[in-house]
Amino acid sequence: MGTLHLTHNPETGKTEIDLRLPPEEVVESAAARVRPILLEQEDCYYRSVLKAISRLVDHPEVRANIKAVRQRWDERVRPDSVDPDKVPDVLVSDASNASSARMDQVRLGLAWVYGDVIHHDTDVRATAKAFGVNERYRCAASLVTVAMLFTMRLLESVLAMRRDGLLEINSAVLSEDVVVTPRRLTEDAVVRVAEPGTPLPSFADEDLGPEWSDLRPGSA
């Protein structure tokens, strides 16, 4: 999310705000991963997951917790439900043309995600143009961080409900690889070649005809 430092200069009487944000590449990568959590039309949209859990787990305490979590999510992340005490507006003015603009930090953060990074949506970016890319990025860093924290806490709750026998989850989904770890992939293979225009097989286990020959290092 970044760190904020305030320094007062007694000689000038001014206070300097030093806001240190995470590298843009890190926030871009995180934004790509939490994007489905933020979109209502996605199957793993945060509120949809909460709704599914409330239907699967018949437990009054779990449902009460889900209701509270949903409210906190809406207050911090959902554009039409943000709490102004938790997500303040950003106001800017331009003395050169006497213009001003006002937008909450969630919408500004989403404008960076969809206007500057993922979709490069010119309409979305135009709505937040007056604030500049630096302000959009500052709000996005906060928004993405909050979404990540909510997601990790929800995962921890799901795993706890599974341990307590309240929620059944296929163990395969907990061990499936989702992140590429090696930078170099080495595996055994058989390489075969054929003349240009030779039809490719329809399936990986389909037998190849005599028109395909083995290719070995140094045989070309």
mmCIF file of C-alpha atoms in Angstrom:
data_model
loop_
_atom_site.group_PDB
_atom_site.id
_atom_site.type_symbol
_atom_site.label_atom_id
_atom_site.label_comp_id
_atom_site.label_asym_id
_atom_site.label_seq_id
_atom_site.Cartn_x
_atom_site.Cartn_y
_atom_site.Cartn_z
ATOM 1 C CA MET A 1 0.000 0.000 0.000
ATOM 2 C CA GLY A 2 2.920 2.329 0.653
ATOM 3 C CA THR A 3 4.216 4.432 3.534
ATOM 4 C CA LEU A 4 3.528 8.040 4.409
ATOM 5 C CA HIS A 5 6.000 10.402 6.073
ATOM 6 C CA LEU A 6 5.260 13.956 7.225
ATOM 7 C CA THR A 7 8.122 16.403 7.735
ATOM 8 C CA HIS A 8 7.644 19.936 9.044
ATOM 9 C CA ASN A 9 10.082 22.631 7.949
ATOM 10 C CA PRO A 10 10.234 25.280 10.708
ATOM 11 C CA GLU A 11 12.000 27.771 8.456
ATOM 12 C CA THR A 12 9.281 27.811 5.798
ATOM 13 C CA GLY A 13 6.419 26.752 8.026
ATOM 14 C CA LYS A 14 5.430 24.145 5.455
ATOM 15 C CA THR A 15 4.838 20.419 5.910
ATOM 16 C CA GLU A 16 6.258 18.006 3.346
ATOM 17 C CA ILE A 17 4.296 14.854 2.532
ATOM 18 C CA ASP A 18 6.513 11.981 1.408
ATOM 19 C CA LEU A 19 4.391 9.092 0.085
ATOM 20 C CA ARG A 20 6.382 6.025 -0.913
ATOM 21 C CA LEU A 21 4.461 3.588 -3.089
ATOM 22 C CA PRO A 22 5.318 0.017 -4.137
ATOM 23 C CA PRO A 23 6.858 -0.503 -7.607
ATOM 24 C CA GLU A 24 4.326 -0.223 -10.404
ATOM 25 C CA GLU A 25 5.208 -3.657 -11.784
ATOM 26 C CA VAL A 26 4.291 -5.278 -8.457
ATOM 27 C CA VAL A 27 0.901 -3.557 -8.307
ATOM 28 C CA GLU A 28 0.228 -4.390 -11.973
ATOM 29 C CA SER A 29 0.859 -8.080 -11.292
ATOM 30 C CA ALA A 30 -1.335 -8.032 -8.188
ATOM 31 C CA ALA A 31 -4.098 -6.135 -10.016
ATOM 32 C CA ALA A 32 -4.221 -8.796 -12.730
ATOM 33 C CA ARG A 33 -4.692 -11.479 -10.076
ATOM 34 C CA VAL A 34 -7.405 -9.763 -8.034
ATOM 35 C CA ARG A 35 -9.274 -8.415 -11.057
ATOM 36 C CA PRO A 36 -11.766 -11.360 -11.155
ATOM 37 C CA ILE A 37 -12.473 -10.759 -7.452
ATOM 38 C CA LEU A 38 -13.570 -7.196 -8.276
ATOM 39 C CA LEU A 39 -15.820 -7.929 -11.268
ATOM 40 C CA GLU A 40 -19.460 -8.841 -10.600
ATOM 41 C CA GLN A 41 -19.755 -10.883 -13.800
ATOM 42 C CA GLU A 42 -16.927 -13.229 -12.777
ATOM 43 C CA ASP A 43 -17.688 -16.544 -11.041
ATOM 44 C CA CYS A 44 -15.183 -15.791 -8.271
ATOM 45 C CA TYR A 45 -16.461 -12.264 -7.601
ATOM 46 C CA TYR A 46 -16.002 -11.698 -3.875
ATOM 47 C CA ARG A 47 -19.649 -11.148 -2.968
ATOM 48 C CA SER A 48 -20.694 -14.176 -5.070
ATOM 49 C CA VAL A 49 -18.297 -16.376 -3.121
ATOM 50 C CA LEU A 50 -19.744 -15.089 0.156
ATOM 51 C CA LYS A 51 -23.251 -15.815 -1.112
ATOM 52 C CA ALA A 52 -22.288 -19.353 -2.123
ATOM 53 C CA ILE A 53 -20.765 -20.045 1.297
ATOM 54 C CA SER A 54 -23.866 -18.771 3.099
ATOM 55 C CA ARG A 55 -25.959 -21.233 1.086
ATOM 56 C CA LEU A 56 -23.622 -24.176 1.610
ATOM 57 C CA VAL A 57 -22.903 -23.677 5.304
ATOM 58 C CA ASP A 58 -25.994 -23.889 7.478
ATOM 59 C CA HIS A 59 -24.523 -22.248 10.545
ATOM 60 C CA PRO A 60 -25.864 -19.036 12.141
ATOM 61 C CA GLU A 61 -22.451 -17.764 13.247
ATOM 62 C CA VAL A 62 -20.963 -18.267 9.787
ATOM 63 C CA ARG A 63 -23.850 -16.425 8.154
ATOM 64 C CA ALA A 64 -23.554 -13.554 10.619
ATOM 65 C CA ASN A 65 -19.830 -13.290 9.903
ATOM 66 C CA ILE A 66 -20.454 -13.333 6.160
ATOM 67 C CA LYS A 67 -22.946 -10.495 6.492
ATOM 68 C CA ALA A 68 -20.391 -8.420 8.422
ATOM 69 C CA VAL A 69 -17.598 -9.199 5.950
ATOM 70 C CA ARG A 70 -19.828 -8.298 2.996
ATOM 71 C CA GLN A 71 -20.561 -4.928 4.558
ATOM 72 C CA ARG A 72 -16.864 -4.230 5.155
ATOM 73 C CA TRP A 73 -16.086 -5.248 1.567
ATOM 74 C CA ASP A 74 -18.754 -2.909 0.196
ATOM 75 C CA GLU A 75 -17.504 -0.026 2.328
ATOM 76 C CA ARG A 76 -13.914 -0.360 1.094
ATOM 77 C CA VAL A 77 -14.117 -1.819 -2.412
ATOM 78 C CA ARG A 78 -17.557 -1.589 -4.046
ATOM 79 C CA PRO A 79 -17.855 1.727 -5.950
ATOM 80 C CA ASP A 80 -21.559 2.302 -5.266
ATOM 81 C CA SER A 81 -21.333 1.497 -1.547
ATOM 82 C CA VAL A 82 -18.060 2.994 -0.309
ATOM 83 C CA ASP A 83 -17.992 4.545 3.137
ATOM 84 C CA PRO A 84 -16.635 8.115 2.800
ATOM 85 C CA ASP A 85 -15.078 7.809 6.256
ATOM 86 C CA LYS A 86 -13.017 4.818 5.088
ATOM 87 C CA VAL A 87 -12.563 5.777 1.428
ATOM 88 C CA PRO A 88 -12.263 9.565 1.184
ATOM 89 C CA ASP A 89 -12.739 11.581 -1.972
ATOM 90 C CA VAL A 90 -9.857 13.163 -3.845
ATOM 91 C CA LEU A 91 -10.304 16.784 -4.947
ATOM 92 C CA VAL A 92 -8.159 18.549 -7.518
ATOM 93 C CA SER A 93 -8.290 21.976 -9.140
ATOM 94 C CA ASP A 94 -6.540 23.609 -12.075
ATOM 95 C CA ALA A 95 -6.046 27.335 -11.671
ATOM 96 C CA SER A 96 -5.113 27.735 -15.324
ATOM 97 C CA ASN A 97 -8.651 26.997 -16.517
ATOM 98 C CA ALA A 98 -10.599 27.303 -13.244
ATOM 99 C CA SER A 99 -11.634 23.638 -13.416
ATOM 100 C CA SER A 100 -12.019 21.185 -10.552
ATOM 101 C CA ALA A 101 -12.848 17.503 -10.111
ATOM 102 C CA ARG A 102 -13.861 15.187 -7.310
ATOM 103 C CA MET A 103 -13.834 11.367 -7.176
ATOM 104 C CA ASP A 104 -13.564 8.727 -4.485
ATOM 105 C CA GLN A 105 -10.408 6.654 -4.213
ATOM 106 C CA VAL A 106 -12.068 3.389 -5.263
ATOM 107 C CA ARG A 107 -13.209 4.782 -8.604
ATOM 108 C CA LEU A 108 -9.825 6.412 -9.112
ATOM 109 C CA GLY A 109 -8.081 3.111 -8.408
ATOM 110 C CA LEU A 110 -10.362 1.258 -10.816
ATOM 111 C CA ALA A 111 -9.665 3.927 -13.431
ATOM 112 C CA TRP A 112 -5.969 3.035 -13.218
ATOM 113 C CA VAL A 113 -6.667 -0.699 -13.385
ATOM 114 C CA TYR A 114 -8.967 -0.511 -16.407
ATOM 115 C CA GLY A 115 -7.858 2.729 -18.005
ATOM 116 C CA ASP A 116 -4.098 2.522 -17.675
ATOM 117 C CA VAL A 117 -3.152 -1.127 -17.215
ATOM 118 C CA ILE A 118 -5.491 -3.969 -18.199
ATOM 119 C CA HIS A 119 -7.971 -2.768 -20.816
ATOM 120 C CA HIS A 120 -6.631 0.689 -21.602
ATOM 121 C CA ASP A 121 -10.260 1.823 -21.624
ATOM 122 C CA THR A 122 -10.183 5.417 -22.889
ATOM 123 C CA ASP A 123 -13.680 6.181 -21.579
ATOM 124 C CA VAL A 124 -12.809 5.030 -18.069
ATOM 125 C CA ARG A 125 -9.551 6.925 -18.089
ATOM 126 C CA ALA A 126 -11.264 10.065 -19.393
ATOM 127 C CA THR A 127 -13.501 10.196 -16.319
ATOM 128 C CA ALA A 128 -10.393 10.412 -14.127
ATOM 129 C CA LYS A 129 -8.113 12.336 -16.478
ATOM 130 C CA ALA A 130 -8.070 15.469 -14.320
ATOM 131 C CA PHE A 131 -6.339 13.598 -11.487
ATOM 132 C CA GLY A 132 -3.377 12.347 -13.495
ATOM 133 C CA VAL A 133 -1.840 8.902 -13.633
ATOM 134 C CA ASN A 134 0.126 9.353 -10.380
ATOM 135 C CA GLU A 135 -3.020 9.945 -8.339
ATOM 136 C CA ARG A 136 -4.839 7.099 -10.093
ATOM 137 C CA TYR A 137 -1.923 4.800 -9.300
ATOM 138 C CA ARG A 138 -1.785 5.887 -5.657
ATOM 139 C CA CYS A 139 -5.450 4.971 -5.225
ATOM 140 C CA ALA A 140 -5.008 1.710 -7.146
ATOM 141 C CA ALA A 141 -2.152 0.615 -4.876
ATOM 142 C CA SER A 142 -4.468 1.003 -1.889
ATOM 143 C CA LEU A 143 -7.448 -0.651 -3.608
ATOM 144 C CA VAL A 144 -5.470 -3.670 -4.802
ATOM 145 C CA THR A 145 -3.883 -4.143 -1.383
ATOM 146 C CA VAL A 146 -7.262 -4.074 0.364
ATOM 147 C CA ALA A 147 -8.724 -6.565 -2.139
ATOM 148 C CA MET A 148 -5.767 -8.903 -1.587
ATOM 149 C CA LEU A 149 -6.175 -8.771 2.194
ATOM 150 C CA PHE A 150 -9.896 -9.511 1.967
ATOM 151 C CA THR A 151 -9.207 -12.417 -0.383
ATOM 152 C CA MET A 152 -6.521 -13.967 1.830
ATOM 153 C CA ARG A 153 -8.693 -13.676 4.925
ATOM 154 C CA LEU A 154 -11.599 -15.294 3.097
ATOM 155 C CA LEU A 155 -9.360 -18.164 2.014
ATOM 156 C CA GLU A 156 -8.241 -18.666 5.608
ATOM 157 C CA SER A 157 -11.900 -18.765 6.704
ATOM 158 C CA VAL A 158 -12.783 -21.283 3.989
ATOM 159 C CA LEU A 159 -9.922 -23.547 5.035
ATOM 160 C CA ALA A 160 -11.005 -23.276 8.676
ATOM 161 C CA MET A 161 -14.588 -24.244 7.779
ATOM 162 C CA ARG A 162 -13.220 -27.206 5.840
ATOM 163 C CA ARG A 163 -11.159 -28.346 8.852
ATOM 164 C CA ASP A 164 -14.222 -28.019 11.076
ATOM 165 C CA GLY A 165 -16.310 -30.113 8.694
ATOM 166 C CA LEU A 166 -18.676 -27.246 7.825
ATOM 167 C CA LEU A 167 -17.680 -27.031 4.162
ATOM 168 C CA GLU A 168 -16.697 -29.767 1.722
ATOM 169 C CA ILE A 169 -13.961 -28.898 -0.750
ATOM 170 C CA ASN A 170 -12.292 -31.171 -3.264
ATOM 171 C CA SER A 171 -8.714 -31.572 -2.057
ATOM 172 C CA ALA A 172 -7.483 -31.339 -5.647
ATOM 173 C CA VAL A 173 -8.247 -27.615 -5.822
ATOM 174 C CA LEU A 174 -5.947 -27.012 -2.860
ATOM 175 C CA SER A 175 -2.932 -28.679 -4.474
ATOM 176 C CA GLU A 176 -3.363 -27.533 -8.081
ATOM 177 C CA ASP A 177 -0.449 -25.469 -9.398
ATOM 178 C CA VAL A 178 -1.448 -21.883 -10.141
ATOM 179 C CA VAL A 179 1.940 -20.146 -10.222
ATOM 180 C CA VAL A 180 4.834 -20.771 -12.589
ATOM 181 C CA THR A 181 7.902 -21.280 -10.406
ATOM 182 C CA PRO A 182 10.801 -22.410 -12.624
ATOM 183 C CA ARG A 183 12.212 -20.017 -15.184
ATOM 184 C CA ARG A 184 13.619 -22.933 -17.169
ATOM 185 C CA LEU A 185 11.446 -25.896 -18.088
ATOM 186 C CA THR A 186 13.176 -29.172 -18.920
ATOM 187 C CA GLU A 187 11.267 -32.332 -19.790
ATOM 188 C CA ASP A 188 11.723 -35.504 -21.811
ATOM 189 C CA ALA A 189 10.267 -35.374 -25.299
ATOM 190 C CA VAL A 190 10.074 -37.137 -28.636
ATOM 191 C CA VAL A 191 10.255 -34.789 -31.603
ATOM 192 C CA ARG A 192 8.911 -35.845 -34.988
ATOM 193 C CA VAL A 193 8.805 -33.949 -38.257
ATOM 194 C CA ALA A 194 6.979 -34.278 -41.564
ATOM 195 C CA GLU A 195 6.769 -32.499 -44.879
ATOM 196 C CA PRO A 196 5.005 -29.113 -44.910
ATOM 197 C CA GLY A 197 1.236 -29.550 -45.311
ATOM 198 C CA THR A 198 1.092 -32.898 -43.512
ATOM 199 C CA PRO A 199 -2.108 -32.959 -41.392
ATOM 200 C CA LEU A 200 -1.513 -32.582 -37.666
ATOM 201 C CA PRO A 201 -2.922 -35.192 -35.287
ATOM 202 C CA SER A 202 -6.206 -34.382 -33.560
ATOM 203 C CA PHE A 203 -5.192 -35.756 -30.172
ATOM 204 C CA ALA A 204 -1.937 -35.959 -28.217
ATOM 205 C CA ASP A 205 -2.055 -39.774 -27.981
ATOM 206 C CA GLU A 206 -2.895 -40.355 -31.652
ATOM 207 C CA ASP A 207 -0.504 -42.611 -33.514
ATOM 208 C CA LEU A 208 1.524 -40.877 -36.213
ATOM 209 C CA GLY A 209 1.835 -42.337 -39.671
ATOM 210 C CA PRO A 210 5.030 -43.301 -41.512
ATOM 211 C CA GLU A 211 5.204 -39.800 -42.983
ATOM 212 C CA TRP A 212 6.469 -38.617 -39.584
ATOM 213 C CA SER A 213 10.120 -39.282 -38.739
ATOM 214 C CA ASP A 214 12.130 -38.811 -35.532
ATOM 215 C CA LEU A 215 14.216 -35.693 -35.158
ATOM 216 C CA ARG A 216 17.270 -36.014 -32.984
ATOM 217 C CA PRO A 217 19.981 -33.483 -32.184
ATOM 218 C CA GLY A 218 22.545 -33.563 -34.955
ATOM 219 C CA SER A 219 20.298 -35.489 -37.361
ATOM 220 C CA ALA A 220 19.054 -32.496 -39.332
#
